[in-house]
XYZ file of C-alpha atoms in Angstrom:
671
model
C -8.025 179.306 115.286
C -10.944 178.856 112.888
C -13.818 177.065 114.681
C -14.330 174.623 111.811
C -10.657 173.644 111.936
C -10.946 172.947 115.668
C -14.077 170.850 115.151
C -12.488 168.957 112.275
C -9.337 168.164 114.243
C -11.448 167.039 117.194
C -13.441 164.729 114.943
C -10.277 163.170 113.533
C -9.011 162.527 117.058
C -12.273 160.964 118.262
C -12.941 158.935 115.113
C -9.544 157.265 115.228
C -9.122 156.825 118.975
C -8.444 153.170 119.928
C -11.058 151.375 121.989
C -10.538 148.903 124.795
C -11.380 146.172 122.320
C -8.564 147.177 119.962
C -6.941 144.190 118.331
C -3.577 143.743 116.651
C -3.794 144.298 112.893
C -1.448 143.278 110.128
C 1.041 146.023 109.371
C 0.503 147.588 105.949
C 3.912 147.890 104.345
C 4.263 150.839 101.993
C 5.474 149.655 98.614
C 8.630 151.561 97.739
C 9.003 150.366 94.135
C 7.772 152.770 91.442
C 7.668 152.499 87.659
C 6.516 155.874 86.313
C 9.613 157.876 87.303
C 12.021 155.810 85.158
C 9.738 153.394 83.214
C 11.510 150.586 85.073
C 10.796 149.143 88.537
C 12.932 151.393 90.722
C 13.188 151.921 94.491
C 11.470 155.206 95.290
C 14.538 156.382 97.207
C 16.691 156.006 94.070
C 14.631 158.108 91.639
C 15.942 161.517 92.775
C 12.478 163.061 92.270
C 9.514 163.577 94.561
C 7.146 160.640 94.087
C 3.895 159.743 95.848
C 2.188 156.351 95.679
C -1.448 155.809 96.640
C -2.546 152.188 96.861
C -5.978 150.821 96.043
C -6.161 149.515 99.606
C -5.801 153.073 100.924
C -8.510 154.330 98.573
C -10.984 151.669 99.642
C -10.238 152.222 103.329
C -10.868 155.970 102.882
C -13.945 155.418 100.699
C -12.492 157.478 97.834
C -14.419 156.857 94.615
C -12.810 159.286 92.166
C -9.144 159.679 91.271
C -9.418 163.465 91.442
C -10.420 163.212 95.114
C -7.492 160.883 95.815
C -5.143 163.582 94.503
C -6.419 166.209 96.947
C -4.082 164.898 99.666
C -0.976 164.688 97.467
C 1.663 167.365 98.203
C 2.063 169.913 95.441
C -1.319 169.091 93.877
C -4.344 171.403 93.747
C -7.826 170.517 92.486
C -10.449 172.920 91.110
C -13.910 171.666 90.122
C -16.812 173.678 88.714
C -19.373 172.480 91.254
C -20.373 168.972 92.328
C -19.750 165.472 91.014
C -19.544 165.297 87.221
C -18.592 168.964 86.728
C -15.340 169.760 84.929
C -12.366 169.124 87.231
C -8.785 170.339 86.765
C -5.537 169.400 88.496
C -2.620 171.813 88.990
C 0.784 170.481 90.031
C 3.434 172.663 91.665
C 1.787 175.805 90.347
C 1.881 174.742 86.690
C -1.065 174.978 84.312
C -3.767 172.321 84.429
C -2.600 170.995 81.038
C 0.959 170.503 82.332
C 0.141 167.104 83.892
C 0.329 164.029 81.706
C -2.255 161.362 82.588
C -1.621 157.677 81.934
C -3.899 154.692 82.510
C -1.889 151.465 82.322
C 0.619 153.226 80.090
C -1.951 154.749 77.706
C -1.921 158.558 77.536
C -5.464 159.911 77.933
C -4.855 163.665 77.678
C -6.154 165.520 74.666
C -3.296 166.732 72.410
C -2.006 169.823 74.172
C -2.531 168.390 77.637
C -6.101 169.132 78.693
C -7.920 166.449 80.695
C -11.225 166.445 82.551
C -10.627 164.493 85.772
C -14.330 164.369 86.698
C -15.012 160.956 85.174
C -12.014 158.803 86.207
C -13.173 156.455 88.975
C -11.173 154.261 91.378
C -13.177 151.028 91.025
C -10.332 149.028 89.512
C -7.307 150.950 90.809
C -4.372 148.938 92.119
C -2.160 151.982 92.692
C -1.641 155.564 91.564
C 1.873 156.917 91.043
C 2.414 160.681 91.028
C 5.792 162.009 89.866
C 6.275 165.726 90.477
C 8.538 167.727 88.221
C 9.114 167.491 84.445
C 9.251 163.999 82.889
C 9.065 164.962 79.213
C 12.356 163.100 78.709
C 10.399 159.838 78.987
C 6.837 160.812 78.077
C 7.137 163.751 75.693
C 4.588 166.548 75.526
C 2.439 167.571 78.508
C 4.682 166.040 81.204
C 5.751 169.565 82.188
C 4.923 169.724 85.904
C 4.445 166.016 86.493
C 2.861 162.703 85.556
C -0.017 160.804 87.130
C -0.278 157.143 86.200
C -3.164 154.888 87.224
C -2.415 151.166 87.380
C -5.545 149.046 87.367
C -6.031 145.814 89.265
C -5.105 142.874 87.112
C -4.771 139.178 87.519
C -1.210 139.421 88.763
C -2.118 138.799 92.392
C -4.462 135.951 91.610
C -2.666 134.670 88.538
C 0.690 134.316 90.250
C -0.556 131.353 92.225
C 0.491 127.887 91.193
C -3.092 126.738 90.720
C -6.104 128.306 89.074
C -7.896 130.900 91.145
C -10.717 133.386 90.871
C -11.992 136.277 92.934
C -15.134 138.356 92.588
C -16.270 141.518 94.314
C -19.428 143.599 94.234
C -20.305 146.824 96.026
C -23.543 148.788 96.213
C -23.894 152.197 97.859
C -26.748 154.641 98.205
C -26.153 158.269 99.034
C -27.898 161.451 100.030
C -26.406 164.932 99.839
C -27.303 168.484 100.815
C -27.969 170.936 98.019
C -25.917 174.097 97.480
C -26.183 177.399 95.636
C -29.314 179.312 94.704
C -32.332 178.587 92.547
C -33.397 180.425 89.385
C -34.958 183.236 91.425
C -31.814 183.808 93.475
C -33.229 182.235 96.640
C -30.949 180.058 98.753
C -31.309 176.331 98.104
C -32.362 173.975 100.866
C -33.045 170.262 100.691
C -31.291 167.085 99.623
C -30.562 164.928 96.614
C -29.924 161.216 96.120
C -27.112 159.220 94.529
C -26.458 155.584 93.651
C -23.170 153.791 93.087
C -22.361 150.180 92.221
C -19.351 148.310 90.946
C -18.447 144.670 90.351
C -15.223 142.962 89.365
C -13.799 139.548 88.650
C -10.170 138.439 88.408
C -8.425 135.133 87.984
C -5.352 133.334 86.804
C -4.810 129.969 85.112
C -1.411 128.268 84.681
C -1.044 127.032 81.111
C 2.029 125.203 79.799
C 4.492 126.846 82.163
C 2.998 130.333 81.863
C 0.265 132.166 83.722
C -2.777 133.497 81.894
C -4.540 136.167 83.916
C -7.763 138.043 83.388
C -9.652 140.838 85.130
C -12.757 142.871 84.409
C -14.566 145.654 86.275
C -17.842 147.425 85.635
C -19.359 150.333 87.543
C -22.021 153.019 87.477
C -22.328 156.242 89.450
C -25.566 158.229 89.328
C -26.505 161.446 91.086
C -29.398 163.919 91.048
C -26.810 166.651 91.590
C -26.195 169.257 94.250
C -27.896 172.103 92.363
C -31.616 172.826 92.555
C -32.426 171.636 89.026
C -30.892 170.114 85.871
C -27.845 168.627 87.598
C -28.052 164.873 87.004
C -24.875 162.894 86.411
C -24.418 159.358 85.094
C -21.031 157.630 84.723
C -20.659 154.112 83.322
C -17.160 152.618 83.262
C -15.821 149.257 82.103
C -12.237 148.070 82.212
C -10.551 144.794 81.427
C -7.135 143.187 81.304
C -5.693 139.990 79.833
C -2.110 139.070 80.695
C 0.427 136.359 79.983
C 3.507 135.813 82.147
C 6.294 133.396 81.325
C 9.858 132.837 82.454
C 11.443 135.042 79.758
C 8.631 137.344 78.741
C 5.266 138.884 79.427
C 2.387 140.392 77.478
C -0.867 142.113 78.311
C -3.838 143.828 76.733
C -5.861 146.482 78.591
C -9.048 148.380 77.841
C -11.026 151.110 79.602
C -14.295 152.597 78.379
C -16.069 155.548 80.018
C -19.524 156.788 79.040
C -20.908 159.809 80.878
C -23.664 162.412 80.805
C -23.703 165.565 82.915
C -26.565 168.077 83.145
C -25.820 171.583 84.376
C -27.952 174.694 84.790
C -25.148 177.244 84.990
C -23.879 179.803 82.543
C -20.181 180.618 82.188
C -20.527 183.015 85.125
C -22.100 180.382 87.379
C -25.646 181.765 87.197
C -28.347 179.074 87.341
C -30.389 179.906 84.253
C -30.858 176.766 82.129
C -33.152 173.760 82.615
C -31.995 171.502 79.785
C -28.298 172.084 79.037
C -26.018 169.038 79.196
C -22.776 167.488 78.008
C -22.097 163.886 77.159
C -19.114 161.906 76.048
C -17.339 158.604 75.854
C -13.730 157.526 75.713
C -11.882 154.304 74.953
C -8.276 153.621 75.962
C -6.665 150.475 74.523
C -3.171 149.249 75.283
C -1.061 146.252 74.292
C 2.458 145.671 75.554
C 4.965 142.848 75.515
C 8.470 142.239 76.800
C 11.010 139.517 76.097
C 14.568 138.908 77.278
C 16.626 138.443 74.127
C 19.589 137.585 76.363
C 19.858 137.459 80.164
C 20.900 141.131 80.057
C 18.904 142.579 77.162
C 15.142 143.015 77.218
C 13.037 144.213 74.300
C 9.708 145.876 75.021
C 7.015 146.982 72.590
C 3.823 148.900 73.216
C 0.811 149.925 71.158
C -1.662 152.449 72.530
C -4.865 153.933 71.182
C -7.076 156.560 72.773
C -10.276 158.074 71.427
C -12.464 160.667 73.117
C -15.786 161.976 71.859
C -17.476 164.822 73.704
C -20.468 166.967 72.955
C -22.513 169.777 74.419
C -26.157 170.579 73.824
C -28.219 173.562 74.864
C -31.688 173.146 73.329
C -34.109 176.062 73.202
C -35.911 176.507 76.511
C -38.981 177.928 74.775
C -40.276 178.598 71.288
C -38.150 181.298 69.685
C -35.185 180.836 72.004
C -31.732 180.213 70.606
C -29.801 176.958 70.811
C -26.270 175.688 70.404
C -24.584 172.321 69.918
C -20.937 171.347 69.861
C -18.889 168.203 69.419
C -15.244 167.184 69.507
C -13.476 163.992 68.446
C -9.874 163.302 69.453
C -7.738 160.292 68.526
C -4.200 159.329 69.547
C -2.378 156.239 68.244
C 1.121 155.402 69.485
C 3.681 152.691 68.792
C 6.882 152.299 70.775
C 9.908 149.995 70.850
C 12.434 150.049 73.686
C 15.569 148.115 74.641
C 16.566 147.803 78.297
C 20.175 146.690 78.821
C 21.090 145.494 82.321
C 24.853 145.903 82.354
C 27.412 144.964 85.009
C 28.021 147.185 88.031
C 24.298 148.032 88.381
C 24.210 150.041 85.158
C 20.933 150.078 83.214
C 20.625 151.719 79.810
C 17.335 152.203 77.960
C 16.933 153.409 74.396
C 13.625 153.797 72.627
C 11.772 155.108 69.612
C 8.155 156.262 69.620
C 5.793 157.244 66.821
C 2.448 158.957 67.410
C -0.398 160.068 65.171
C -2.960 162.595 66.441
C -6.277 163.595 64.913
C -8.813 166.142 66.097
C -12.076 167.513 64.765
C -14.702 169.899 66.142
C -18.116 171.158 65.083
C -20.284 173.972 66.398
C -23.791 175.037 65.425
C -25.889 177.794 67.019
C -28.748 180.200 66.459
C -28.730 183.117 68.870
C -29.310 186.871 69.107
C -26.852 187.506 66.271
C -28.328 184.907 63.933
C -27.216 181.419 62.913
C -23.582 180.381 63.008
C -21.757 177.141 62.315
C -18.151 176.065 62.014
C -16.140 172.879 61.582
C -12.451 172.077 61.868
C -10.279 169.041 61.332
C -6.541 168.588 61.793
C -3.914 165.912 62.208
C -0.216 165.771 63.021
C 2.453 163.179 63.689
C 5.407 163.006 66.052
C 8.486 160.784 66.165
C 10.712 160.661 69.228
C 14.023 159.077 70.186
C 15.104 158.862 73.811
C 17.804 157.350 75.968
C 18.168 156.921 79.722
C 21.007 155.737 81.918
C 20.565 154.567 85.505
C 23.639 153.949 87.606
C 24.704 153.120 91.148
C 28.375 154.145 91.130
C 28.608 153.726 94.903
C 26.421 151.712 97.290
C 24.995 154.934 98.732
C 24.623 156.819 95.428
C 21.956 156.416 92.724
C 21.766 158.553 89.612
C 19.824 158.683 86.371
C 19.836 160.924 83.350
C 18.259 161.040 79.943
C 17.683 162.934 76.735
C 14.807 162.965 74.270
C 14.454 164.405 70.788
C 10.957 164.934 69.402
C 10.429 165.616 65.705
C 6.936 167.034 65.253
C 5.112 167.626 61.990
C 3.835 170.990 63.260
C 6.556 172.631 65.385
C 9.672 170.741 64.286
C 12.457 169.344 66.448
C 12.511 169.780 70.218
C 14.938 168.427 72.840
C 14.347 167.766 76.535
C 16.515 166.265 79.247
C 16.710 165.310 82.898
C 19.327 164.411 85.487
C 18.608 163.244 89.030
C 20.561 161.772 91.910
C 19.979 160.391 95.398
C 22.575 160.107 98.165
C 22.037 158.012 101.286
C 24.051 159.895 103.907
C 22.856 157.745 106.803
C 20.793 154.563 107.196
C 17.705 156.704 107.838
C 18.414 159.779 105.658
C 18.495 160.223 101.872
C 19.243 163.465 100.039
C 18.063 163.958 96.451
C 18.243 166.501 93.655
C 16.888 166.745 90.108
C 16.972 169.104 87.144
C 14.830 168.726 84.051
C 13.121 170.418 81.143
C 9.661 169.847 79.722
C 7.333 170.987 76.961
C 3.657 171.127 76.024
C 2.580 171.117 72.405
C -0.070 173.619 71.203
C -3.634 172.363 71.189
C -5.343 171.745 67.861
C -7.509 174.814 68.483
C -4.533 177.072 69.196
C -2.770 175.866 66.061
C -5.593 175.396 63.554
C -8.727 177.271 64.723
C -10.852 179.214 62.231
C -13.910 181.412 62.730
C -14.167 183.660 65.794
C -10.570 182.737 66.665
C -7.698 182.109 64.263
C -4.985 179.626 65.192
C -1.308 179.726 64.266
C 0.273 176.499 62.932
C 3.723 178.048 63.513
C 3.301 178.154 67.298
C 6.144 176.717 69.369
C 5.632 174.417 72.350
C 5.389 175.926 75.810
C 8.586 175.161 77.728
C 9.704 174.669 81.304
C 12.838 174.117 83.321
C 12.756 172.902 86.880
C 15.146 172.225 89.719
C 14.338 170.515 93.005
C 16.224 169.386 96.078
C 14.879 167.287 98.895
C 15.479 164.964 101.794
C 13.666 161.918 103.137
C 14.126 160.342 106.547
C 12.608 157.097 107.744
C 13.104 155.359 111.030
C 10.910 152.532 112.220
C 7.281 153.561 112.027
C 7.976 157.226 111.231
C 8.992 159.065 108.087
C 9.280 162.690 106.994
C 10.129 164.328 103.690
C 10.828 167.797 102.343
C 11.101 169.043 98.751
C 12.068 172.507 97.515
C 11.257 173.291 93.876
C 11.721 176.160 91.447
C 10.027 176.063 88.019
C 10.140 178.576 85.160
C 7.731 178.532 82.214
C 8.243 180.393 78.940
C 6.762 180.657 75.453
C 3.332 180.429 77.074
C 0.593 180.622 74.456
C -1.698 183.615 74.913
C -4.829 184.822 73.187
C -5.268 188.399 72.019
C -8.640 190.028 71.328
C -7.102 192.732 69.121
C -5.488 190.716 66.327
C -5.923 192.262 62.851
C -8.505 190.571 60.643
C -7.210 187.278 59.315
C -4.173 187.279 61.634
C -3.689 184.673 64.389
C -5.115 185.269 67.861
C -2.514 183.045 69.557
C 1.144 183.875 70.229
C 4.073 182.464 72.255
C 4.603 185.469 74.497
C 4.025 184.756 78.210
C 6.361 183.821 81.054
C 5.699 182.689 84.619
C 7.439 180.987 87.494
C 6.473 178.884 90.481
C 8.535 177.954 93.518
C 7.726 176.424 96.854
C 8.127 173.708 99.433
C 6.393 170.375 100.106
C 6.420 168.666 103.502
C 5.192 165.131 104.198
C 4.975 162.976 107.276
C 3.842 159.469 108.201
C 3.519 157.940 111.646
C 2.343 154.488 112.668
C 1.664 155.629 116.222
C 0.437 152.195 117.287
C -0.379 148.848 115.672
C -3.909 150.168 115.089
C -3.459 153.856 114.281
C -1.540 155.682 111.528
C -1.318 159.342 110.544
C -0.360 160.922 107.218
C 0.128 164.655 106.814
C 1.287 167.039 104.099
C 1.762 170.774 103.689
C 2.471 172.658 100.465
C 3.452 176.268 99.903
C 3.400 177.534 96.305
C 4.594 181.010 95.334
C 3.472 181.498 91.723
C 3.882 184.703 89.752
C 3.491 185.984 86.203
C 6.837 187.406 85.060
C 5.746 188.586 81.588
C 2.059 189.172 80.849
C 2.588 189.532 77.120
C -0.260 191.585 75.656
C -1.509 192.520 79.134
C -5.120 191.866 78.074
C -5.735 188.674 80.037
C -6.963 189.168 83.620
C -5.861 185.605 84.334
C -2.292 186.513 83.454
C -1.267 189.797 85.048
C 2.376 190.642 85.695
C 3.564 190.101 89.291
C 0.215 188.522 90.229
C -0.309 184.868 91.246
C -1.521 182.304 88.760
C -5.236 181.553 89.052
C -6.762 178.851 91.273
C -3.423 177.910 92.856
C -3.476 178.599 96.618
C -0.302 179.673 98.371
C -0.992 177.284 101.268
C -2.695 173.923 101.525
C -2.452 170.979 103.903
C -4.099 167.683 104.765
C -4.175 165.198 107.625
C -5.420 161.618 107.292
C -5.912 159.372 110.301
C -6.661 155.674 109.933
C -7.545 153.357 112.775
C -8.797 149.861 113.478
C -10.445 150.077 116.914
C -11.577 146.454 116.577
C -10.492 143.597 114.336
C -13.671 143.804 112.254
C -13.901 147.613 112.213
C -11.700 150.064 110.292
C -12.121 153.840 110.216
C -10.547 156.745 108.389
C -10.860 160.528 108.486
C -9.220 163.135 106.229
C -9.017 166.862 106.875
C -8.083 169.154 103.977
C -7.206 172.842 104.306
C -7.102 175.015 101.184
C -5.901 178.595 101.497
C -6.998 181.700 99.633
C -6.528 181.766 95.878
C -7.199 184.165 93.030
C -9.915 183.574 90.466
C -12.020 185.520 87.934
C -15.539 186.907 88.290
C -17.588 186.831 85.066
C -20.929 187.884 86.549
C -20.777 191.308 84.851
C -21.848 190.641 81.222
C -20.259 193.895 80.047
C -16.828 192.771 81.281
C -15.966 189.877 78.973
C -12.414 189.645 80.378
C -13.627 189.153 83.954
C -12.311 190.788 87.104
C -9.966 189.430 89.765
C -11.434 188.056 93.002
C -9.982 186.135 95.941
C -11.627 182.877 96.993
C -11.815 182.348 100.755
C -9.865 179.573 102.434
C -11.850 176.542 103.549
C -11.603 173.299 105.487
C -13.340 170.045 104.589
C -13.348 166.693 106.300
C -14.234 163.280 104.891
C -14.748 160.144 106.965
C -15.412 156.472 106.346
C -15.912 153.242 108.246
C -16.233 149.596 107.282
C -17.340 146.636 109.359
C -16.613 143.035 108.416
C -19.602 140.827 109.036
C -19.360 137.696 111.237
C -17.860 134.462 109.915
C -21.200 133.075 108.709
C -21.331 136.045 106.337
C -17.642 135.898 105.395
C -16.668 138.299 102.646
C -19.401 140.852 103.420
C -18.703 144.361 104.705
C -20.945 147.198 105.766
C -19.710 150.558 104.478
C -20.392 154.150 105.515
C -18.633 157.239 104.200
C -19.290 160.946 104.524
C -17.773 163.669 102.364
C -17.690 167.290 103.511
C -18.838 166.217 106.963
C -19.165 169.784 108.278
C -21.253 170.818 105.242
C -18.750 173.566 104.468
C -19.984 176.052 101.853
C -17.098 177.086 99.635
C -15.929 177.633 96.047
C -13.092 176.006 94.122
C -14.149 178.128 91.127
C -15.827 181.493 91.717
C -19.648 181.338 91.806
C -19.704 177.552 91.315
C -20.528 176.171 94.788
C -18.838 172.901 95.714
C -20.956 169.967 96.863
C -22.244 169.994 100.430
C -22.364 167.064 102.840
C -22.931 163.670 101.201
C -23.626 160.515 103.224
C -23.153 157.081 101.640
C -24.102 153.674 103.043
C -23.978 150.228 101.493
C -22.484 146.769 101.401
C -19.507 145.102 99.748
C -19.204 141.361 99.090
C -15.990 139.628 98.074
C -15.631 135.944 97.193
C -12.434 133.983 96.608
């Protein structure tokens, strides 16, 4: 067995071993109610699909600061990041493309039109829980929910505001970090040394009863700064603010949410990963606004309305390094505005019917300006499109041991016309401890603005169709006492994949619906509360992905009978949590990622790249927190280490991942 795996497993065992001073701790009950799978509070065992829930408590106990890192231990999910913190990060689910995962923050979709999303900047400061639904959910969420949906629910005033009297809580955390550098310098010499990082966040939440209702409020601010793991020009700065205002009455509820992210990332690398630039950077900001309200028109009929707005502005700048050198600048502005009205009807015999209508308006614009070896060049583009959707869902419990749901959705898009998706799922409890489930669904992803409307070096095609998928899964979940296991088998097929061709005739589009691929595999999960002070969580995923039609055959990333890029066939994780003393809690997570294909662009004469295989690797993260004595009630000392073994590896070829990073700090909470 690999020596690093042995060392990592040994560390997990030692770090979580109970001491003689072990004390009884409160049992953490796993919440089994989810919302994302059906858009209604539903027992997880009744959804028929594979669902994972990560709570904010788990994230804080493990010291996880970014949502993308929280997803690394979710079955069926793979992460690929172009280097250290702040670099572009992508998430692949069940072998699907990275733009096949719809991302929601408190119900607001934050993907760009066409599905792309950079996970690097979404932090966990204010996270109450993360729900991950695997498999297509386009029937409820429309485009981009092809391989799954990830929804982040932020901490609100619900916990505090539900109390009968006014209440307030405040929390602040400050951490300093130091990491080991990776990669090579500009001369090609190996990098040695360290860098520093700083992280703070503060939040406040409260609730005030007013005239028979509860008014709640919450706000969180944070900043994460890093010098970067590379030898030069690798600083990162992330500033995030979120807020929530809610109103809860006997017959209705309403809330307003906001999340603003402002970030700057400096990077010295070219597209091949070579460290060649001392002043290149990207910056951007995004604002997600949501407003929702619900009211029971009758005891059995609830009306819900939602407004959502998302705007993202990003830019890249590569100033001239010296007099006479070339430069380039780019910018992109994306806006999404959505309005939705839904009726939920709670009928006799545990029958729930939902019908809804949704209208969305998208806008996108880009600009590019450069002056290089071939002279000056500039281009601009602007496009907009609208979409109207109607959907219906039925949830039923025809027998005490049987739960089923099904739905249909019709999207009418200004660009690609009418498109229909559907889903059916069922769960059967065959024994008090065993539930069987099955689901079948279809999904779609709309073309990006660039694919549909690009001009200049590439020409888009406004007549492109959406990319499509169909998926089937079967699974079983067993839970008895402190132990649970789960298994899911899935089979997904993707068609009408949009591909780029280099050889299009002048003036003709470069993008066509021509590719096909499939992905099938198995997901295994396990949980064990082995004692009142120790728990273990494990998962293993096998993904067999393959291109079934490579279309033009020009794209090295899409070769017939070859695996899809950056999706390993095997990956696994093990998390151990322990409380060896009442005031001390510890956690350790081991992650194994198997070999995966990628592309090598280091040869400048080979613009298409060449296939390479990334080595498998093992990383381990650990954290510990110590509650201070009673006279310092509310204070905690925190230590966390990522990549404890300082493993040197790549998630993207020639872009080294961050080395060991050690954080230490203090958290103070007042109620």
